[in-house]
Amino acid sequence: MSDFSEELIRPTTEDEQGEPRAPSGTGMCFPWLQKHIETIATGGKQEKDFAQTTSACLSLIQEALLKHQWQRAAEYMHSYFQILEDSDSNKRQIAPEIIWRLGSEILYYHPKSSVETFNTFADRMKNIGVMNYLKISLQHALYLLHHGMLEDANRNLSQAETWRYGEKSSSQEVLINLIQAYKGLLQYYIWSKKKMELSQLDEDDYAYNTASQNMLNHSWKTSINLCALIQIPGVWDPFVKSYVEMLEFYGDQDGAREVLTNYAYDEKFPSNPNAHIYLYNFLKREKAPREKLISVLKILYQIVPSHKLMLEFHRLLRKSENEEHHKLGLEVLFGVLDFAGCTKNITAWKYLAKYLRQTLMGSHLAWVQEEWNSRKNWWPSFHFSYFWAKSDWKEDKALACEKALVAGLLLGKGCRYFRNISKQDHQVLKKKIKQMKKSVKKYSIVNPGL
Amino acid sequence: MDLEEAKEFKDRCSQCAAVSWGLTDEGKYYCTSCHNVTERSREVINTGAIPNTKIQAINRGLKRKRKLEKGWDWYVCEGFQHILYQQAKALQTLGVGPELKNEVLHNFWKRYLQKSKQAYCKNPVYTSRRKTTVLEDNPSHSDWDSEPELLSDLSCPSFVESGAESQPDVHTQKPFPIIKASQSETASVCSGSLDGVEYSLRKEKGIVKMTVPRTLAFCYLSLLWQRETLTLADLLRFVEEEHIPYINAFQHFPEEMKLYGRDKGIFAIESWPNYEDIYKKIIEVATFLDLPRFPDITEDCYLHPNILCMKYLMEVNLPDEMHDLTCHVVKVTGMGEVDFLTFDPIAKKGKTVKYDVQAVAVIVVVLKLLFLLDDNLEWSLSNIAEKYNEKNEEDKPWFDFRKWYQVMKTAVDEKKQKWEEARAKYLWKSEKPLYHSAIDRSVVYKRREMVVSLQKQFSTLVGSTPTVEKQSPSSFQFSWTEEGSDRTCFHGHSLQGVLKQKGQSLMTKNSLYWLSTQKFCKSYCKHVTTYEESNFSLSYQFILNLFSFLLRIKTSLLHEEVSLIEKRLFKAKYSTTKKKSSRSRKARKC
């Protein structure tokens, strides 16, 4: 391994600088400003042609990549390597990562490239300096996985796992954990394949024992690899999922619960809806008490109020004896229907129609009004326009009926949607429409008491 | 005592610096002037045909036990001499006469060594710091002739290759690496050359220190002296196209001339030469060398504006008929006169004509006279020409500015793009990497290795066509032939559409003119004006960009030259401080 001295002296913040310059997400780009800043940065000194041509070369590579001209990109790449010899040590330091990213992209798509070429390139780049070894190893392994070469990927990860260089910086530690976790994921893959095989075997079969023993072995190794990463704050969905699956399989419910609870509730972890979903599903499997389930979904409701589990949440709340929960149940339904993606969700409308009626019957008018106040400005045109009445009726009559009932209850019988649907003449739905009219007359919040 | 055999040994005495050795009975050398006995014995030295320098190198190597590479002993000025030699040879293969290398450049270089007190003088700079100087005592002939030559004629080819003259050529006084000896122990400050460290620290007033860009100043001065058919812009373009060694010129040094440490700062170059910069250096060097008036630039010289204008008219595909007009402008402004054109470093302080820029500027002025270039008149004249050409297909076509613009625009854009791509692909680094000190040597070499192997890998992914095909050197960048449909050649087109008969003479139809600059700085800053692109018409911008790309100069430099010509052409306008756009009342005779 060749380690360049200045990198030993200054292992710096390459994460911040390593990105190849790409237009930022805002879509605003001032090339002249960039130039201006550069001249200020160099203290007004004119940059050398070397710097100028290499940066021109970089943008030509980027342009070629953007246009999928892999051969052209490779041509420029051939020249761009000289940046590794730049006399500016700052530029030289960030160069390997830029080269790795561009080069691996080119090799990934280039028609003349092969797995061997990629391997050689990756091995070479790993050993330029010390800062990129792990990152490149990991990406290399992912490339191999992508090409279905599980064993090679595994070997690669094992090599990277044992790699050490002096005092690891903290960013490197995360990388080591990540590498181990990916190894674990690979082992999980083998494990679940074995599980499949096992499920096809007879329990009395002679092979059964050895197979299950084998599985056990794998799961043990895997859990070691996975659990280190999971402790570190981050989003580790696939790792957590497979880890829990294995724990559950071997009956370690407590362990699984602990992992999931930690993943969902530890404040150091970034907010992650999946964490709560995993926990909820686990608790459901465990047949946990309703209260517990409600408390998990309450958090999910705060993060993703439009999630499909919200209807399930509503059902739980409705069944609860707690009055607060009943109120929340109404809130949740309104919340779901605030989202454009849910406007045609018949279950949600059905629930709302039924629950509105029920709530009004239970004389909780205030709850309804509270929800309605913030929505009365925009729901009529969002849900209950004339256009929707027509198209809903055409597409899904049942949905139209549910919506009409809601519209009637909230806006009174004069509202367009309600009027349009109630006017419709339909044999089967006749009874339903009649009933709807009756409910509206009785409970609509617009003309209470009438 | 065998003085005859002792002649083999040509080191200076460490006590008195004399070179006068005898052999003791034990076979060791002793100094005949101070009787100092050396540790070196004859056997080592006297190993037959091996050149002296090598033995010295071995001796020193053993003695100093340096960690760094050890090659021949050489001096920085020898390095530059080598580069100049390579450049002169390259110029010769480009078709320049052999006198340039053997006489002119050679003489300039000798003069430089003398003026900068590196050789050909009493008290050369290297020995001046010594306490005891023996040189003065020695008869001068022994100084010149019996001087052990380290590299001057072994590694560094002298300019003249014919044997008769070669011997007493470039002698650097045999210098002493006194300062170096003490410094070479601190590993961080070192150099492969003997005086690299000292050289980079040297800051003497009034001495023009040799640098790599200055080698081009020397080349240009010799070209100018010989009145060769090569302008400065051409020279620099050939450098960029690698027909003349410049970047990594040290690569061609003999294997045994090792470069590292401070040599890197002296010989490594990471930029192409820049016109204005080299121009300044030319004047600097010429003044420093105290050169006399150069040979006259007369009308039959390539550098005369009339001939250069013809050349550039052909290059940019403009009608030959325009040449009459350019000649006229040259005549009126007096720019064709010998005194104006000839370079005289002493008489005209800090000035020489930028022949190429000036010729191009004359063409720009003529274009302005004919077409005004106000984004209006040139197009309406084009309409007239187009209509005429449609009607009279048999006749000699009238010059159509619009058509010319379209042809040139595509041609230049294409060329420019190719040029930019070639620049982006340029490989700067030499095969012989340069390092600063022994510490980073292995790192630098490893890095080089890595780059080479990566390049090798990617070269298999590149198409079969070579990445950058090397163009053969030509003073023309475009070629326009009569055939070819999309690349119309305008050389034969007539200017009838834009000229009119008046009595015996022809006049431009356009009687208006606008000046590129209304005001010149009155202070001493020498600024003519700044060129703010957006203030000018698009056609003017296009033409300036076209020409400045051809010459690889900044547009502002050309604009400045145009303004200077206008100043000469419309003297009256500038003397009265009128600000309105002026009208050229003079009829241009053709």
mmCIF file of C-alpha atoms in Angstrom, chain B residues 115-117 201-209 288:
data_model
loop_
_atom_site.group_PDB
_atom_site.id
_atom_site.type_symbol
_atom_site.label_atom_id
_atom_site.label_comp_id
_atom_site.label_asym_id
_atom_site.label_seq_id
_atom_site.Cartn_x
_atom_site.Cartn_y
_atom_site.Cartn_z
ATOM 1 C CA LYS B 115 26.498 40.212 -18.524
ATOM 2 C CA SER B 116 25.140 38.108 -15.724
ATOM 3 C CA LYS B 117 28.717 37.415 -14.657
ATOM 4 C CA LEU B 201 18.242 32.520 -3.601
ATOM 5 C CA ARG B 202 20.108 34.893 -5.856
ATOM 6 C CA LYS B 203 18.516 38.288 -6.020
ATOM 7 C CA GLU B 204 20.844 40.799 -7.488
ATOM 8 C CA LYS B 205 19.712 44.122 -8.699
ATOM 9 C CA GLY B 206 20.099 44.705 -12.371
ATOM 10 C CA ILE B 207 20.567 41.073 -13.242
ATOM 11 C CA VAL B 208 17.987 39.375 -15.377
ATOM 12 C CA LYS B 209 17.833 35.875 -14.027
ATOM 13 C CA PHE B 288 19.865 43.612 -20.333
#
